[in-house]
Amino acid sequence: MSKQLGEPLLFELSRPGRKAVELPVSDVPDAPLADLLAAADFRDDLPLPELAEPDVIRHYTHLSQRNYSIDSGFYPLGSCTMKYNPKINEEAARLPGFARLHPATPPRLAQGAMRVLYDMQHILAEIGGMDACSLQPAAGAHGELLGLMLIKAYHEDHGNGAIKDTILTPDAAHGTNPASAARCGYRTAAVKSHSRGRVDIDHLRSLLNERVAGIMLTNPNTLGLFEDNIDQIAELVHGVGGLLYCDGANMNALVGRARPGDMGFDVMHFNLHKTFSTPHGGGGPGSGPVAVKKALIPYLPSGLVAKTADGAYTFEKPGPLSIGSVAAGFGSFMVILRAYVYILTYGREKISRIAENAVLNANYLRMRLGKDLDVAYNELCMHECIFTAKRQQKAYGVKAYDIAKRLMDYGYHPPTIYFPLIVHEALMIEPTETESRETLDAFVEAMQAILTEARETPELLSAAPVTTPVRRLDEATAARHPCLRWSCDVSDGANDA
Ligand SMILES: Cc1ncc(COP(=O)(O)O)c(C=O)c1O
């Protein structure tokens, strides 16, 4: 791996006896810790690298310079909503009272943090059109699991736990939806999408019966399209005693303009780390608050913040029907805090600008790029637009994968590809509201240049990327047999990437 990266590992840079600083011998007597540990617990034979300070600093600086981030460029990763994270969020996160908050701090000593949580519970409930909100889940998928546990608790409490064993998810759903349902003990059934990319109502009807505990819908859906039959879907699902779950990962299209609660949803999660900024990627850090309608409030987990008559903030004692605890302490407090700052920066009057500009930017790209690359469902989209490279694949053997890799040579993070699964050769592009017209124009020009290459020199695309420290990886091997550690014993194969 080190050769490919052109950056030696610290172990390879190591030279015997090299040190950064050498502290004088301590004149403080040994701490009693030594009495607690046996001599065998102290090791002086670990093969740690020995380096001078500049070697270490330069090594890590080189690695950091190879990072691609939202601070260094456009990140059109559809569904993941990678928007710019304003530095004011970081200023708030660095305030000592927040930065040094210990998860076990008693609430009475953390009233500022408790107020942030209290306010966010109310703000999110209002944005979602819901009645209450738990901030506990640590990611969108965790929120999905909690939401389904609430649905289950509701049905059990109403005597239907044994009958209602099925959760419906559309065939375009994010993989976490059926996975969360299965994790919660439900069987799942997929609802087909029709030719306009929305739930096929006739197919939904054919799946509805007394076993349906609920349906999980993303609105706008993963094709970037608004489920325009949502009223009818809600009526049908409620008609068999099922509940509606909104996967709120796409709230970027709705904030301040439309509310899942008004569309008939009973429970939803937010992806704070997407919709309301806060840096994320590679699986975290995240926060997936769950907001519910009145009927589900009794089952909410512990960790709800209440305000007492004398104005103090405290954790509410969970009621007898609560599903219990799903996270410790203040939840993903730093993510919640950054989202709070993002929301307050816009304020009540201007918060709809998030959705308005996200939708405008996505449609700008749809119109400009749509001349060269086919749009999967070519109509007004919401915050993201799904293109398809099916034509390029047929004519020149160029896949969505090749286009995504080539974008890296042009200095862009690749978009999401091959999702949703129902679109062949999908490229899912989400610009977000934080990008300027100039950035979008430059991206379109890069895509146009790549599409010209696809026609004239397709071999350039199948070899891409050529400018990155690592060229095309065998992704299946990288995912299944990751090389994550260095070993001083070369015979154990750990260093063979
Ligand atoms: C539509 C949709 N639902 C759910 C999730 C899961 O969210 P998280 O990654 O925070 O677990 C994602 C994440 O990519 C998503 O795009």
mmCIF file of C-alpha atoms and ligand atoms in Angstrom, residues 78-81 138-144 172-177 218 220-222 247-250 269-274 280 283-288 384 419 428 430, ligand 1:
data_model
loop_
_atom_site.group_PDB
_atom_site.id
_atom_site.type_symbol
_atom_site.label_atom_id
_atom_site.label_comp_id
_atom_site.label_asym_id
_atom_site.label_seq_id
_atom_site.Cartn_x
_atom_site.Cartn_y
_atom_site.Cartn_z
ATOM 1 C CA GLY A 78 -26.536 12.038 -4.181
ATOM 2 C CA SER A 79 -28.608 10.927 -1.191
ATOM 3 C CA CYS A 80 -25.716 11.753 1.154
ATOM 4 C CA THR A 81 -26.334 15.538 1.085
ATOM 5 C CA ALA A 138 -26.896 8.212 16.393
ATOM 6 C CA ALA A 139 -27.575 7.930 12.634
ATOM 7 C CA GLY A 140 -30.349 7.780 10.083
ATOM 8 C CA ALA A 141 -30.373 3.984 10.145
ATOM 9 C CA HIS A 142 -30.504 4.051 13.947
ATOM 10 C CA GLY A 143 -33.489 6.407 13.678
ATOM 11 C CA GLU A 144 -35.170 3.961 11.303
ATOM 12 C CA ALA A 172 -36.375 2.252 -4.924
ATOM 13 C CA ALA A 173 -35.860 2.414 -1.132
ATOM 14 C CA HIS A 174 -32.494 2.973 0.481
ATOM 15 C CA GLY A 175 -31.068 -0.379 1.589
ATOM 16 C CA THR A 176 -31.233 0.625 5.245
ATOM 17 C CA ASN A 177 -35.078 0.651 5.119
ATOM 18 C CA THR A 218 -38.725 8.458 1.483
ATOM 19 C CA PRO A 220 -39.036 13.014 -1.996
ATOM 20 C CA ASN A 221 -38.092 9.498 -2.959
ATOM 21 C CA THR A 222 -34.637 8.218 -3.846
ATOM 22 C CA ASP A 247 -37.344 8.306 5.871
ATOM 23 C CA GLY A 248 -36.400 11.971 6.229
ATOM 24 C CA ALA A 249 -32.974 11.639 4.623
ATOM 25 C CA ASN A 250 -34.287 13.830 1.819
ATOM 26 C CA HIS A 269 -36.371 10.435 11.187
ATOM 27 C CA PHE A 270 -34.125 13.337 10.291
ATOM 28 C CA ASN A 271 -30.536 12.974 9.157
ATOM 29 C CA LEU A 272 -29.202 16.033 10.952
ATOM 30 C CA HIS A 273 -25.748 15.408 9.494
ATOM 31 C CA LYS A 274 -27.178 15.822 6.004
ATOM 32 C CA HIS A 280 -19.963 13.513 7.957
ATOM 33 C CA GLY A 283 -20.355 6.262 8.265
ATOM 34 C CA GLY A 284 -20.360 9.084 10.734
ATOM 35 C CA PRO A 285 -20.602 10.961 12.943
ATOM 36 C CA GLY A 286 -24.330 11.288 12.681
ATOM 37 C CA SER A 287 -27.572 12.027 14.408
ATOM 38 C CA GLY A 288 -30.960 10.634 13.391
ATOM 39 C CA GLU A 384 -31.343 15.641 -6.544
ATOM 40 C CA PHE A 419 -28.368 3.699 -6.766
ATOM 41 C CA MET A 428 -27.251 10.370 -8.643
ATOM 42 C CA GLU A 430 -27.192 16.235 -5.459
HETATM 43 C C1 LIG B 1 -32.498 7.733 1.745
HETATM 44 C C2 LIG B 1 -31.611 7.341 2.887
HETATM 45 N N1 LIG B 1 -32.150 6.743 3.966
HETATM 46 C C3 LIG B 1 -31.415 6.382 5.027
HETATM 47 C C4 LIG B 1 -30.049 6.597 5.062
HETATM 48 C C5 LIG B 1 -29.266 6.143 6.264
HETATM 49 O O1 LIG B 1 -28.732 7.229 6.962
HETATM 50 P P1 LIG B 1 -27.386 7.091 7.819
HETATM 51 O O2 LIG B 1 -26.266 6.983 6.816
HETATM 52 O O3 LIG B 1 -27.295 8.325 8.643
HETATM 53 O O4 LIG B 1 -27.511 5.851 8.652
HETATM 54 C C6 LIG B 1 -29.445 7.208 3.961
HETATM 55 C C7 LIG B 1 -27.976 7.400 3.963
HETATM 56 O O5 LIG B 1 -27.283 7.460 3.018
HETATM 57 C C8 LIG B 1 -30.229 7.601 2.853
HETATM 58 O O6 LIG B 1 -29.688 8.201 1.795
#
